[in-house]
PDB file of C-alpha atoms in Angstrom:
ATOM      1  CA  UNK A   1      33.477  20.794 -55.400  1.00 88.00           C
ATOM      2  CA  UNK A   2      34.322  17.122 -56.887  1.00 90.00           C
ATOM      3  CA  UNK A   3      31.657  14.069 -57.167  1.00 87.00           C
ATOM      4  CA  UNK A   4      31.891  11.447 -59.218  1.00 86.00           C
ATOM      5  CA  UNK A   5      29.002   9.342 -60.357  1.00 84.00           C
ATOM      6  CA  UNK A   6      28.478   6.365 -63.212  1.00 84.00           C
ATOM      7  CA  UNK A   7      26.015   6.250 -65.978  1.00 82.00           C
ATOM      8  CA  UNK A   8      25.296   2.168 -67.279  1.00 78.00           C
ATOM      9  CA  UNK A   9      24.782   1.167 -71.411  1.00 80.00           C
ATOM     10  CA  UNK A  10      22.425  -0.812 -72.579  1.00 74.00           C
ATOM     11  CA  UNK A  11      25.013  -3.383 -73.035  1.00 70.00           C
ATOM     12  CA  UNK A  12      25.565  -7.238 -72.651  1.00 73.00           C
ATOM     13  CA  UNK A  13      29.453  -7.223 -72.321  1.00 76.00           C
ATOM     14  CA  UNK A  14      31.886  -5.049 -70.815  1.00 79.00           C
ATOM     15  CA  UNK A  15      34.950  -3.802 -73.284  1.00 79.00           C
ATOM     16  CA  UNK A  16      38.009  -1.672 -72.184  1.00 80.00           C
ATOM     17  CA  UNK A  17      35.767   1.391 -70.404  1.00 84.00           C
ATOM     18  CA  UNK A  18      32.120   0.044 -70.352  1.00 81.00           C
ATOM     19  CA  UNK A  19      33.252  -2.288 -66.950  1.00 84.00           C
ATOM     20  CA  UNK A  20      30.616  -3.421 -64.007  1.00 82.00           C
ATOM     21  CA  UNK A  21      31.686  -1.874 -61.003  1.00 76.00           C
ATOM     22  CA  UNK A  22      29.496  -0.522 -57.305  1.00 77.00           C
ATOM     23  CA  UNK A  23      27.334   1.746 -59.507  1.00 74.00           C
ATOM     24  CA  UNK A  24      25.435   4.166 -57.708  1.00 70.00           C
ATOM     25  CA  UNK A  25      22.687   3.515 -59.752  1.00 68.00           C
ATOM     26  CA  UNK A  26      22.031  -0.540 -57.778  1.00 70.00           C
ATOM     27  CA  UNK A  27      22.075  -1.711 -61.773  1.00 74.00           C
ATOM     28  CA  UNK A  28      24.510  -4.562 -62.923  1.00 75.00           C
ATOM     29  CA  UNK A  29      25.247  -2.940 -67.078  1.00 77.00           C
ATOM     30  CA  UNK A  30      28.566  -2.839 -68.000  1.00 83.00           C
ATOM     31  CA  UNK A  31      29.173   1.807 -67.212  1.00 86.00           C
ATOM     32  CA  UNK A  32      31.893   4.471 -67.142  1.00 85.00           C
ATOM     33  CA  UNK A  33      32.210   6.512 -63.948  1.00 87.00           C
ATOM     34  CA  UNK A  34      32.591  10.133 -64.569  1.00 87.00           C
ATOM     35  CA  UNK A  35      34.059  13.326 -62.302  1.00 88.00           C
ATOM     36  CA  UNK A  36      32.908  16.926 -62.530  1.00 88.00           C
ATOM     37  CA  UNK A  37      34.440  19.028 -60.847  1.00 90.00           C
ATOM     38  CA  UNK A  38      32.013  22.876 -60.124  1.00 90.00           C
ATOM     39  CA  UNK A  39      32.927  25.900 -58.766  1.00 89.00           C
ATOM     40  CA  UNK A  40      30.974  26.869 -55.109  1.00 86.00           C
ATOM     41  CA  UNK A  41      27.668  27.724 -57.477  1.00 84.00           C
ATOM     42  CA  UNK A  42      27.119  24.697 -59.294  1.00 85.00           C
ATOM     43  CA  UNK A  43      28.870  26.114 -63.054  1.00 89.00           C
ATOM     44  CA  UNK A  44      30.998  22.748 -64.491  1.00 89.00           C
ATOM     45  CA  UNK A  45      34.491  23.750 -64.188  1.00 90.00           C
ATOM     46  CA  UNK A  46      36.203  20.442 -65.618  1.00 89.00           C
ATOM     47  CA  UNK A  47      34.565  16.274 -67.321  1.00 88.00           C
ATOM     48  CA  UNK A  48      36.005  13.244 -67.135  1.00 89.00           C
ATOM     49  CA  UNK A  49      35.242   9.950 -67.576  1.00 88.00           C
ATOM     50  CA  UNK A  50      36.792   7.170 -65.815  1.00 90.00           C
ATOM     51  CA  UNK A  51      36.558   2.865 -66.950  1.00 87.00           C
ATOM     52  CA  UNK A  52      33.589   1.395 -64.728  1.00 82.00           C
ATOM     53  CA  UNK A  53      35.361  -0.625 -61.993  1.00 85.00           C
ATOM     54  CA  UNK A  54      37.748   2.055 -60.905  1.00 85.00           C
ATOM     55  CA  UNK A  55      37.549   2.799 -57.557  1.00 81.00           C
ATOM     56  CA  UNK A  56      36.006   6.761 -56.906  1.00 79.00           C
ATOM     57  CA  UNK A  57      39.831   7.311 -55.225  1.00 77.00           C
ATOM     58  CA  UNK A  58      41.598   7.526 -57.754  1.00 82.00           C
ATOM     59  CA  UNK A  59      39.162   9.361 -60.158  1.00 86.00           C
ATOM     60  CA  UNK A  60      40.419  12.672 -58.422  1.00 86.00           C
ATOM     61  CA  UNK A  61      44.137  13.243 -59.096  1.00 85.00           C
ATOM     62  CA  UNK A  62      44.210  13.684 -62.323  1.00 87.00           C
ATOM     63  CA  UNK A  63      40.493  16.195 -63.402  1.00 89.00           C
ATOM     64  CA  UNK A  64      42.759  18.414 -60.714  1.00 87.00           C
ATOM     65  CA  UNK A  65      45.679  17.846 -62.335  1.00 86.00           C
ATOM     66  CA  UNK A  66      44.292  18.604 -66.289  1.00 89.00           C
ATOM     67  CA  UNK A  67      42.481  21.243 -64.786  1.00 90.00           C
ATOM     68  CA  UNK A  68      45.376  22.780 -63.571  1.00 87.00           C
ATOM     69  CA  UNK A  69      46.801  22.301 -66.922  1.00 88.00           C
ATOM     70  CA  UNK A  70      44.453  23.690 -68.547  1.00 89.00           C
ATOM     71  CA  UNK A  71      43.524  26.933 -66.994  1.00 89.00           C
ATOM     72  CA  UNK A  72      47.498  27.608 -64.940  1.00 86.00           C
ATOM     73  CA  UNK A  73      45.890  27.047 -61.572  1.00 82.00           C
ATOM     74  CA  UNK A  74      47.803  27.217 -58.793  1.00 77.00           C
ATOM     75  CA  UNK A  75      45.950  28.566 -55.760  1.00 83.00           C
ATOM     76  CA  UNK A  76      42.917  26.100 -55.949  1.00 87.00           C
ATOM     77  CA  UNK A  77      40.527  24.611 -53.212  1.00 91.00           C
ATOM     78  CA  UNK A  78      38.591  20.532 -53.650  1.00 90.00           C
ATOM     79  CA  UNK A  79      35.711  20.036 -51.131  1.00 91.00           C
ATOM     80  CA  UNK A  80      34.859  16.790 -51.830  1.00 89.00           C
ATOM     81  CA  UNK A  81      32.621  13.716 -50.086  1.00 85.00           C
ATOM     82  CA  UNK A  82      34.353  11.002 -47.819  1.00 79.00           C
ATOM     83  CA  UNK A  83      34.620   8.440 -50.620  1.00 74.00           C
ATOM     84  CA  UNK A  84      37.714  10.072 -51.809  1.00 70.00           C
ATOM     85  CA  UNK A  85      39.461  10.200 -48.444  1.00 73.00           C
ATOM     86  CA  UNK A  86      42.664   8.643 -48.219  1.00 80.00           C
ATOM     87  CA  UNK A  87      45.923   8.842 -46.890  1.00 84.00           C
ATOM     88  CA  UNK A  88      47.698   8.994 -49.549  1.00 85.00           C
ATOM     89  CA  UNK A  89      44.975  10.861 -51.965  1.00 84.00           C
ATOM     90  CA  UNK A  90      45.409  13.418 -49.945  1.00 89.00           C
ATOM     91  CA  UNK A  91      49.429  13.728 -49.486  1.00 90.00           C
ATOM     92  CA  UNK A  92      48.581  14.145 -53.784  1.00 86.00           C
ATOM     93  CA  UNK A  93      45.850  16.921 -53.495  1.00 86.00           C
ATOM     94  CA  UNK A  94      48.877  18.457 -50.417  1.00 89.00           C
ATOM     95  CA  UNK A  95      51.680  18.215 -52.728  1.00 87.00           C
ATOM     96  CA  UNK A  96      50.845  20.606 -55.596  1.00 82.00           C
ATOM     97  CA  UNK A  97      50.262  22.679 -53.732  1.00 84.00           C
ATOM     98  CA  UNK A  98      45.884  22.370 -53.677  1.00 87.00           C
ATOM     99  CA  UNK A  99      43.391  22.461 -50.490  1.00 91.00           C
ATOM    100  CA  UNK A 100      41.127  20.269 -49.319  1.00 93.00           C
ATOM    101  CA  UNK A 101      38.415  20.098 -47.597  1.00 93.00           C
ATOM    102  CA  UNK A 102      37.072  16.139 -47.572  1.00 92.00           C
ATOM    103  CA  UNK A 103      33.829  14.412 -45.819  1.00 89.00           C
ATOM    104  CA  UNK A 104      35.379  13.133 -42.500  1.00 84.00           C
ATOM    105  CA  UNK A 105      34.975   9.340 -41.951  1.00 74.00           C
ATOM    106  CA  UNK A 106      33.628   9.086 -38.255  1.00 74.00           C
ATOM    107  CA  UNK A 107      35.813   5.645 -36.760  1.00 64.00           C
ATOM    108  CA  UNK A 108      38.027   7.581 -35.510  1.00 57.00           C
ATOM    109  CA  UNK A 109      35.243  10.502 -33.268  1.00 61.00           C
ATOM    110  CA  UNK A 110      35.685   8.668 -30.403  1.00 59.00           C
ATOM    111  CA  UNK A 111      39.153   9.117 -29.385  1.00 68.00           C
ATOM    112  CA  UNK A 112      40.212  12.614 -31.208  1.00 71.00           C
ATOM    113  CA  UNK A 113      37.513  14.184 -28.780  1.00 79.00           C
ATOM    114  CA  UNK A 114      38.334  11.179 -25.605  1.00 77.00           C
ATOM    115  CA  UNK A 115      39.020  15.035 -24.592  1.00 79.00           C
ATOM    116  CA  UNK A 116      35.372  16.127 -24.545  1.00 78.00           C
ATOM    117  CA  UNK A 117      33.982  12.517 -24.610  1.00 80.00           C
ATOM    118  CA  UNK A 118      35.186  11.905 -21.066  1.00 79.00           C
ATOM    119  CA  UNK A 119      34.310  14.951 -19.232  1.00 83.00           C
ATOM    120  CA  UNK A 120      30.870  15.301 -20.722  1.00 81.00           C
ATOM    121  CA  UNK A 121      29.786  12.561 -22.822  1.00 77.00           C
ATOM    122  CA  UNK A 122      27.929  12.489 -25.700  1.00 77.00           C
ATOM    123  CA  UNK A 123      26.310  15.763 -24.632  1.00 83.00           C
ATOM    124  CA  UNK A 124      26.391  18.833 -27.558  1.00 89.00           C
ATOM    125  CA  UNK A 125      25.162  21.868 -27.975  1.00 91.00           C
ATOM    126  CA  UNK A 126      23.058  21.745 -31.493  1.00 93.00           C
ATOM    127  CA  UNK A 127      25.741  23.486 -33.689  1.00 93.00           C
ATOM    128  CA  UNK A 128      28.491  23.254 -31.556  1.00 93.00           C
ATOM    129  CA  UNK A 129      32.389  22.475 -33.500  1.00 93.00           C
ATOM    130  CA  UNK A 130      34.517  20.427 -32.687  1.00 90.00           C
ATOM    131  CA  UNK A 131      38.407  20.991 -33.371  1.00 89.00           C
ATOM    132  CA  UNK A 132      40.673  17.853 -32.844  1.00 88.00           C
ATOM    133  CA  UNK A 133      44.406  16.692 -35.110  1.00 87.00           C
ATOM    134  CA  UNK A 134      44.580  13.103 -36.262  1.00 86.00           C
ATOM    135  CA  UNK A 135      47.678  11.338 -37.838  1.00 88.00           C
ATOM    136  CA  UNK A 136      46.604  10.294 -41.226  1.00 87.00           C
ATOM    137  CA  UNK A 137      48.463   7.270 -43.013  1.00 87.00           C
ATOM    138  CA  UNK A 138      51.725   5.338 -42.457  1.00 88.00           C
ATOM    139  CA  UNK A 139      55.370   5.415 -42.329  1.00 90.00           C
ATOM    140  CA  UNK A 140      57.256   7.886 -44.974  1.00 89.00           C
ATOM    141  CA  UNK A 141      53.880   8.893 -45.946  1.00 88.00           C
ATOM    142  CA  UNK A 142      52.128  10.093 -42.296  1.00 92.00           C
ATOM    143  CA  UNK A 143      51.489  13.612 -42.165  1.00 93.00           C
ATOM    144  CA  UNK A 144      49.121  15.174 -39.641  1.00 92.00           C
ATOM    145  CA  UNK A 145      45.662  16.382 -40.964  1.00 91.00           C
ATOM    146  CA  UNK A 146      42.941  19.300 -38.839  1.00 93.00           C
ATOM    147  CA  UNK A 147      39.711  17.603 -38.381  1.00 91.00           C
ATOM    148  CA  UNK A 148      36.476  20.083 -37.660  1.00 93.00           C
ATOM    149  CA  UNK A 149      33.595  17.641 -36.358  1.00 92.00           C
ATOM    150  CA  UNK A 150      30.067  19.476 -35.873  1.00 93.00           C
ATOM    151  CA  UNK A 151      27.002  18.227 -33.145  1.00 93.00           C
ATOM    152  CA  UNK A 152      23.695  18.417 -35.353  1.00 94.00           C
ATOM    153  CA  UNK A 153      20.348  18.161 -32.742  1.00 94.00           C
ATOM    154  CA  UNK A 154      18.181  17.143 -36.736  1.00 94.00           C
ATOM    155  CA  UNK A 155      21.694  15.343 -37.571  1.00 93.00           C
ATOM    156  CA  UNK A 156      21.154  13.625 -34.354  1.00 94.00           C
ATOM    157  CA  UNK A 157      17.283  12.437 -34.352  1.00 95.00           C
ATOM    158  CA  UNK A 158      17.788  10.761 -37.861  1.00 95.00           C
ATOM    159  CA  UNK A 159      20.777   8.819 -37.220  1.00 93.00           C
ATOM    160  CA  UNK A 160      19.141   7.503 -34.115  1.00 93.00           C
ATOM    161  CA  UNK A 161      16.336   7.446 -35.757  1.00 95.00           C
ATOM    162  CA  UNK A 162      18.473   4.538 -38.355  1.00 94.00           C
ATOM    163  CA  UNK A 163      20.082   3.693 -34.580  1.00 93.00           C
ATOM    164  CA  UNK A 164      17.298   1.788 -33.663  1.00 94.00           C
ATOM    165  CA  UNK A 165      15.861   1.092 -37.109  1.00 94.00           C
ATOM    166  CA  UNK A 166      19.158  -1.692 -37.544  1.00 93.00           C
ATOM    167  CA  UNK A 167      19.272  -2.415 -33.968  1.00 93.00           C
ATOM    168  CA  UNK A 168      14.891  -3.875 -34.334  1.00 93.00           C
ATOM    169  CA  UNK A 169      17.235  -5.645 -37.784  1.00 91.00           C
ATOM    170  CA  UNK A 170      19.777  -7.531 -35.861  1.00 90.00           C
ATOM    171  CA  UNK A 171      17.812  -8.528 -32.972  1.00 90.00           C
ATOM    172  CA  UNK A 172      15.228  -9.727 -35.336  1.00 90.00           C
ATOM    173  CA  UNK A 173      18.104 -12.017 -36.976  1.00 88.00           C
ATOM    174  CA  UNK A 174      19.937 -12.462 -33.834  1.00 88.00           C
ATOM    175  CA  UNK A 175      15.433 -14.603 -32.050  1.00 87.00           C
ATOM    176  CA  UNK A 176      15.398 -16.524 -35.725  1.00 86.00           C
ATOM    177  CA  UNK A 177      12.808 -13.932 -36.398  1.00 87.00           C
ATOM    178  CA  UNK A 178      14.615 -13.260 -39.835  1.00 86.00           C
ATOM    179  CA  UNK A 179      16.996 -14.883 -42.287  1.00 85.00           C
ATOM    180  CA  UNK A 180      20.394 -14.906 -41.804  1.00 81.00           C
ATOM    181  CA  UNK A 181      22.300 -12.026 -43.585  1.00 81.00           C
ATOM    182  CA  UNK A 182      24.630  -9.347 -42.946  1.00 81.00           C
ATOM    183  CA  UNK A 183      23.051  -7.136 -41.373  1.00 85.00           C
ATOM    184  CA  UNK A 184      24.963  -3.941 -39.214  1.00 87.00           C
ATOM    185  CA  UNK A 185      25.458  -4.421 -34.761  1.00 90.00           C
ATOM    186  CA  UNK A 186      25.022  -7.794 -35.633  1.00 89.00           C
ATOM    187  CA  UNK A 187      27.682 -10.323 -33.224  1.00 88.00           C
ATOM    188  CA  UNK A 188      28.056 -13.487 -34.463  1.00 86.00           C
ATOM    189  CA  UNK A 189      30.294 -16.146 -33.111  1.00 84.00           C
ATOM    190  CA  UNK A 190      30.011 -19.314 -34.372  1.00 80.00           C
ATOM    191  CA  UNK A 191      26.143 -20.903 -34.121  1.00 79.00           C
ATOM    192  CA  UNK A 192      25.544 -17.933 -31.731  1.00 85.00           C
ATOM    193  CA  UNK A 193      23.524 -14.957 -32.707  1.00 88.00           C
ATOM    194  CA  UNK A 194      23.460 -11.725 -30.749  1.00 88.00           C
ATOM    195  CA  UNK A 195      23.846  -8.115 -30.520  1.00 90.00           C
ATOM    196  CA  UNK A 196      26.609  -6.468 -30.271  1.00 89.00           C
ATOM    197  CA  UNK A 197      26.429  -3.666 -27.510  1.00 91.00           C
ATOM    198  CA  UNK A 198      29.409  -2.098 -27.477  1.00 89.00           C
ATOM    199  CA  UNK A 199      29.126  -1.351 -31.551  1.00 89.00           C
ATOM    200  CA  UNK A 200      25.645  -0.072 -30.753  1.00 91.00           C
ATOM    201  CA  UNK A 201      27.189   2.050 -27.935  1.00 88.00           C
ATOM    202  CA  UNK A 202      29.697   2.901 -29.759  1.00 86.00           C
ATOM    203  CA  UNK A 203      27.290   4.492 -32.007  1.00 88.00           C
ATOM    204  CA  UNK A 204      25.276   5.997 -30.064  1.00 89.00           C
ATOM    205  CA  UNK A 205      27.859   8.205 -28.738  1.00 86.00           C
ATOM    206  CA  UNK A 206      27.989   9.534 -32.449  1.00 88.00           C
ATOM    207  CA  UNK A 207      25.005   9.906 -33.218  1.00 90.00           C
ATOM    208  CA  UNK A 208      24.802  13.846 -34.736  1.00 91.00           C
ATOM    209  CA  UNK A 209      28.254  14.043 -35.558  1.00 91.00           C
ATOM    210  CA  UNK A 210      30.137  14.977 -38.878  1.00 91.00           C
ATOM    211  CA  UNK A 211      33.443  15.293 -39.852  1.00 91.00           C
ATOM    212  CA  UNK A 212      34.976  17.237 -42.018  1.00 93.00           C
ATOM    213  CA  UNK A 213      39.097  16.563 -42.972  1.00 93.00           C
ATOM    214  CA  UNK A 214      41.364  20.017 -44.084  1.00 94.00           C
ATOM    215  CA  UNK A 215      44.451  20.939 -44.723  1.00 93.00           C
ATOM    216  CA  UNK A 216      43.723  24.765 -44.202  1.00 93.00           C
ATOM    217  CA  UNK A 217      45.208  26.220 -41.164  1.00 90.00           C
ATOM    218  CA  UNK A 218      42.356  27.428 -37.711  1.00 89.00           C
ATOM    219  CA  UNK A 219      44.411  30.772 -37.822  1.00 88.00           C
ATOM    220  CA  UNK A 220      43.610  31.506 -42.138  1.00 87.00           C
ATOM    221  CA  UNK A 221      40.608  29.329 -42.213  1.00 92.00           C
ATOM    222  CA  UNK A 222      37.970  29.343 -38.923  1.00 94.00           C
ATOM    223  CA  UNK A 223      35.833  25.913 -38.999  1.00 94.00           C
ATOM    224  CA  UNK A 224      32.671  27.317 -40.113  1.00 93.00           C
ATOM    225  CA  UNK A 225      33.933  28.610 -43.585  1.00 93.00           C
ATOM    226  CA  UNK A 226      34.991  25.017 -43.677  1.00 94.00           C
ATOM    227  CA  UNK A 227      31.288  23.532 -42.746  1.00 94.00           C
ATOM    228  CA  UNK A 228      29.866  25.256 -45.198  1.00 93.00           C
ATOM    229  CA  UNK A 229      32.242  25.587 -47.524  1.00 92.00           C
ATOM    230  CA  UNK A 230      31.890  21.650 -47.553  1.00 92.00           C
ATOM    231  CA  UNK A 231      28.448  21.637 -47.117  1.00 90.00           C
ATOM    232  CA  UNK A 232      27.971  23.661 -50.905  1.00 88.00           C
ATOM    233  CA  UNK A 233      28.842  20.372 -52.077  1.00 86.00           C
ATOM    234  CA  UNK A 234      25.037  19.179 -53.223  1.00 87.00           C
ATOM    235  CA  UNK A 235      25.798  21.778 -55.814  1.00 85.00           C
ATOM    236  CA  UNK A 236      27.704  19.251 -58.270  1.00 85.00           C
ATOM    237  CA  UNK A 237      24.690  16.122 -57.538  1.00 83.00           C
ATOM    238  CA  UNK A 238      22.762  18.939 -58.541  1.00 84.00           C
ATOM    239  CA  UNK A 239      24.338  18.988 -61.210  1.00 85.00           C
ATOM    240  CA  UNK A 240      25.210  15.284 -61.496  1.00 82.00           C
ATOM    241  CA  UNK A 241      21.005  15.390 -61.370  1.00 81.00           C
ATOM    242  CA  UNK A 242      20.790  18.648 -64.191  1.00 79.00           C
ATOM    243  CA  UNK A 243      22.772  15.789 -66.172  1.00 79.00           C
ATOM    244  CA  UNK A 244      20.875  12.933 -65.831  1.00 74.00           C
ATOM    245  CA  UNK A 245      17.395  14.041 -66.640  1.00 74.00           C
ATOM    246  CA  UNK A 246      17.226  17.391 -67.863  1.00 69.00           C
ATOM    247  CA  UNK A 247      19.500  17.345 -70.362  1.00 69.00           C
ATOM    248  CA  UNK A 248      18.968  13.529 -70.968  1.00 73.00           C
ATOM    249  CA  UNK A 249      22.739  12.419 -71.072  1.00 74.00           C
ATOM    250  CA  UNK A 250      21.318   8.048 -69.974  1.00 71.00           C
ATOM    251  CA  UNK A 251      21.335   5.683 -71.600  1.00 65.00           C
ATOM    252  CA  UNK A 252      23.301   6.190 -73.384  1.00 72.00           C
ATOM    253  CA  UNK A 253      23.840   3.436 -76.675  1.00 73.00           C
ATOM    254  CA  UNK A 254      27.694   4.809 -77.953  1.00 76.00           C
ATOM    255  CA  UNK A 255      30.741   1.974 -78.599  1.00 78.00           C
ATOM    256  CA  UNK A 256      33.073   3.047 -79.291  1.00 83.00           C
ATOM    257  CA  UNK A 257      35.458   5.353 -76.215  1.00 84.00           C
ATOM    258  CA  UNK A 258      35.685   8.489 -78.844  1.00 87.00           C
ATOM    259  CA  UNK A 259      31.694   8.402 -80.064  1.00 87.00           C
ATOM    260  CA  UNK A 260      30.356   8.042 -75.680  1.00 86.00           C
ATOM    261  CA  UNK A 261      33.449  11.321 -75.079  1.00 87.00           C
ATOM    262  CA  UNK A 262      31.793  13.134 -77.790  1.00 88.00           C
ATOM    263  CA  UNK A 263      28.198  12.742 -75.775  1.00 86.00           C
ATOM    264  CA  UNK A 264      30.043  13.662 -72.787  1.00 87.00           C
ATOM    265  CA  UNK A 265      31.031  16.836 -74.222  1.00 89.00           C
ATOM    266  CA  UNK A 266      27.312  18.289 -75.224  1.00 88.00           C
ATOM    267  CA  UNK A 267      26.780  17.280 -71.717  1.00 86.00           C
ATOM    268  CA  UNK A 268      28.699  19.314 -70.255  1.00 88.00           C
ATOM    269  CA  UNK A 269      27.954  22.509 -72.942  1.00 89.00           C
ATOM    270  CA  UNK A 270      24.521  22.156 -72.379  1.00 87.00           C
ATOM    271  CA  UNK A 271      25.527  21.491 -67.863  1.00 88.00           C
ATOM    272  CA  UNK A 272      27.228  25.272 -68.524  1.00 90.00           C
ATOM    273  CA  UNK A 273      24.551  26.333 -70.587  1.00 88.00           C
ATOM    274  CA  UNK A 274      21.558  25.689 -68.389  1.00 86.00           C
ATOM    275  CA  UNK A 275      23.585  26.685 -65.534  1.00 87.00           C
ATOM    276  CA  UNK A 276      23.844  30.136 -67.067  1.00 87.00           C
ATOM    277  CA  UNK A 277      20.117  30.577 -67.904  1.00 86.00           C
ATOM    278  CA  UNK A 278      18.804  28.743 -64.810  1.00 85.00           C
ATOM    279  CA  UNK A 279      21.416  31.686 -63.000  1.00 85.00           C
ATOM    280  CA  UNK A 280      20.494  34.340 -65.453  1.00 84.00           C
ATOM    281  CA  UNK A 281      17.195  33.446 -65.019  1.00 85.00           C
ATOM    282  CA  UNK A 282      16.693  32.394 -61.141  1.00 83.00           C
ATOM    283  CA  UNK A 283      14.248  29.646 -62.886  1.00 85.00           C
ATOM    284  CA  UNK A 284      14.951  26.284 -61.920  1.00 84.00           C
ATOM    285  CA  UNK A 285      15.664  24.496 -65.524  1.00 82.00           C
ATOM    286  CA  UNK A 286      13.251  22.022 -65.964  1.00 83.00           C
ATOM    287  CA  UNK A 287      10.467  24.351 -65.393  1.00 86.00           C
ATOM    288  CA  UNK A 288      12.457  26.772 -67.836  1.00 85.00           C
ATOM    289  CA  UNK A 289      13.436  24.406 -70.956  1.00 83.00           C
ATOM    290  CA  UNK A 290       9.342  23.855 -70.094  1.00 84.00           C
ATOM    291  CA  UNK A 291       8.148  26.811 -70.526  1.00 85.00           C
ATOM    292  CA  UNK A 292      10.452  28.198 -73.228  1.00 83.00           C
ATOM    293  CA  UNK A 293       9.338  25.318 -75.374  1.00 83.00           C
ATOM    294  CA  UNK A 294       5.792  26.544 -75.576  1.00 80.00           C
ATOM    295  CA  UNK A 295       6.929  29.813 -77.416  1.00 84.00           C
ATOM    296  CA  UNK A 296       7.647  29.428 -80.661  1.00 85.00           C
ATOM    297  CA  UNK A 297       6.879  31.838 -83.649  1.00 87.00           C
ATOM    298  CA  UNK A 298       5.874  31.065 -86.963  1.00 90.00           C
ATOM    299  CA  UNK A 299       5.724  32.671 -91.236  1.00 92.00           C
ATOM    300  CA  UNK A 300       3.580  31.633 -93.007  1.00 93.00           C
ATOM    301  CA  UNK A 301       3.283  32.311 -96.807  1.00 92.00           C
ATOM    302  CA  UNK A 302      -0.142  32.469 -98.184  1.00 91.00           C
ATOM    303  CA  UNK A 303      -0.687  33.897-102.321  1.00 89.00           C
ATOM    304  CA  UNK A 304       2.780  35.030-102.306  1.00 89.00           C
ATOM    305  CA  UNK A 305       3.053  37.035 -99.133  1.00 92.00           C
ATOM    306  CA  UNK A 306       4.550  35.726 -96.155  1.00 92.00           C
ATOM    307  CA  UNK A 307       2.360  35.948 -93.103  1.00 91.00           C
ATOM    308  CA  UNK A 308       4.517  36.626 -89.469  1.00 91.00           C
ATOM    309  CA  UNK A 309       3.143  35.020 -86.589  1.00 89.00           C
ATOM    310  CA  UNK A 310       4.402  36.552 -83.238  1.00 87.00           C
ATOM    311  CA  UNK A 311       4.793  34.362 -80.724  1.00 85.00           C
ATOM    312  CA  UNK A 312       1.719  34.778 -77.449  1.00 84.00           C
ATOM    313  CA  UNK A 313       4.020  34.874 -74.943  1.00 83.00           C
ATOM    314  CA  UNK A 314       2.745  33.677 -71.766  1.00 80.00           C
ATOM    315  CA  UNK A 315       2.465  35.422 -68.320  1.00 77.00           C
ATOM    316  CA  UNK A 316       4.746  36.087 -65.987  1.00 77.00           C
ATOM    317  CA  UNK A 317       7.421  35.300 -68.187  1.00 83.00           C
ATOM    318  CA  UNK A 318       7.351  37.985 -69.615  1.00 80.00           C
ATOM    319  CA  UNK A 319      10.388  39.032 -67.192  1.00 81.00           C
ATOM    320  CA  UNK A 320      11.706  35.827 -67.101  1.00 83.00           C
ATOM    321  CA  UNK A 321      13.071  36.645 -71.313  1.00 81.00           C
ATOM    322  CA  UNK A 322      13.872  39.782 -70.251  1.00 80.00           C
ATOM    323  CA  UNK A 323      16.980  37.994 -67.611  1.00 80.00           C
ATOM    324  CA  UNK A 324      17.979  36.098 -70.583  1.00 80.00           C
ATOM    325  CA  UNK A 325      18.120  37.786 -73.451  1.00 74.00           C
ATOM    326  CA  UNK A 326      17.996  41.710 -72.613  1.00 58.00           C
ATOM    327  CA  UNK A 327      14.302  42.437 -73.116  1.00 39.00           C
ATOM    328  CA  UNK A 328      12.187  39.825 -75.913  1.00 37.00           C
TER     329      UNK A 328
END
């Protein structure tokens, strides 16, 4: 599982590494990008830092190549979100022999699924899965890719709610009730502003659908397994949250590249230990840290005699300690 996040710095000026870029924290400070590769359970495998303004799609290949070289891996399936989706990127992942599952943007969905829309309109059953193929890339880089789609009633309700909200915003701008700004579903032609009905209709047609691109064959990996593997991508996001909050990866006050690298190395090691402890105990890392901090023993020297005060273990933590240490 692979994803990218950003870490900002309390600094005024950019340098070769810390640069202003597209911030996931919506900040305008200099930042770096961090690419994290984890296993399906969220255990960290590889971490790399990149310039703050580097395109996300160009980060995945160096991370995979480093992991491959370090461990001699040849058979690997990488899962990433739609931000990694580009024809050249997928080719670069495939050429060394890697497999991939990547979130698909829905821009081509009406054409991929034309037969379904022609015969059944936009009617789907909850959980319905459809298969398609699409040629991605141009010229010698063009390759046919397998596309898996799934329709979800829950996603349909959420998508329609968002579409209605964006339609109301566009209508308010078109009617002059809101100031002019870039809004989806708004069509501007000279001084004329109106709703883009075709775009709205198309958005409603796609409501509830989620797409996945893979180079794994239908015979070897069923669509349900492709979808299930992609859903495990939340483990990377969970690791990022643990890193940023529980393990205090930010803010970073270092300036030199080596110091920043050392900081991230410590965080990476702490994440690995935290994930391991979390798996052993079944307790979230934040709660584990808070609960275990209260357990302390002491040795006190009084008149030449050492007195030992055993730690008082709160009720309920004995089982956790047994799992972590094989007994207390």
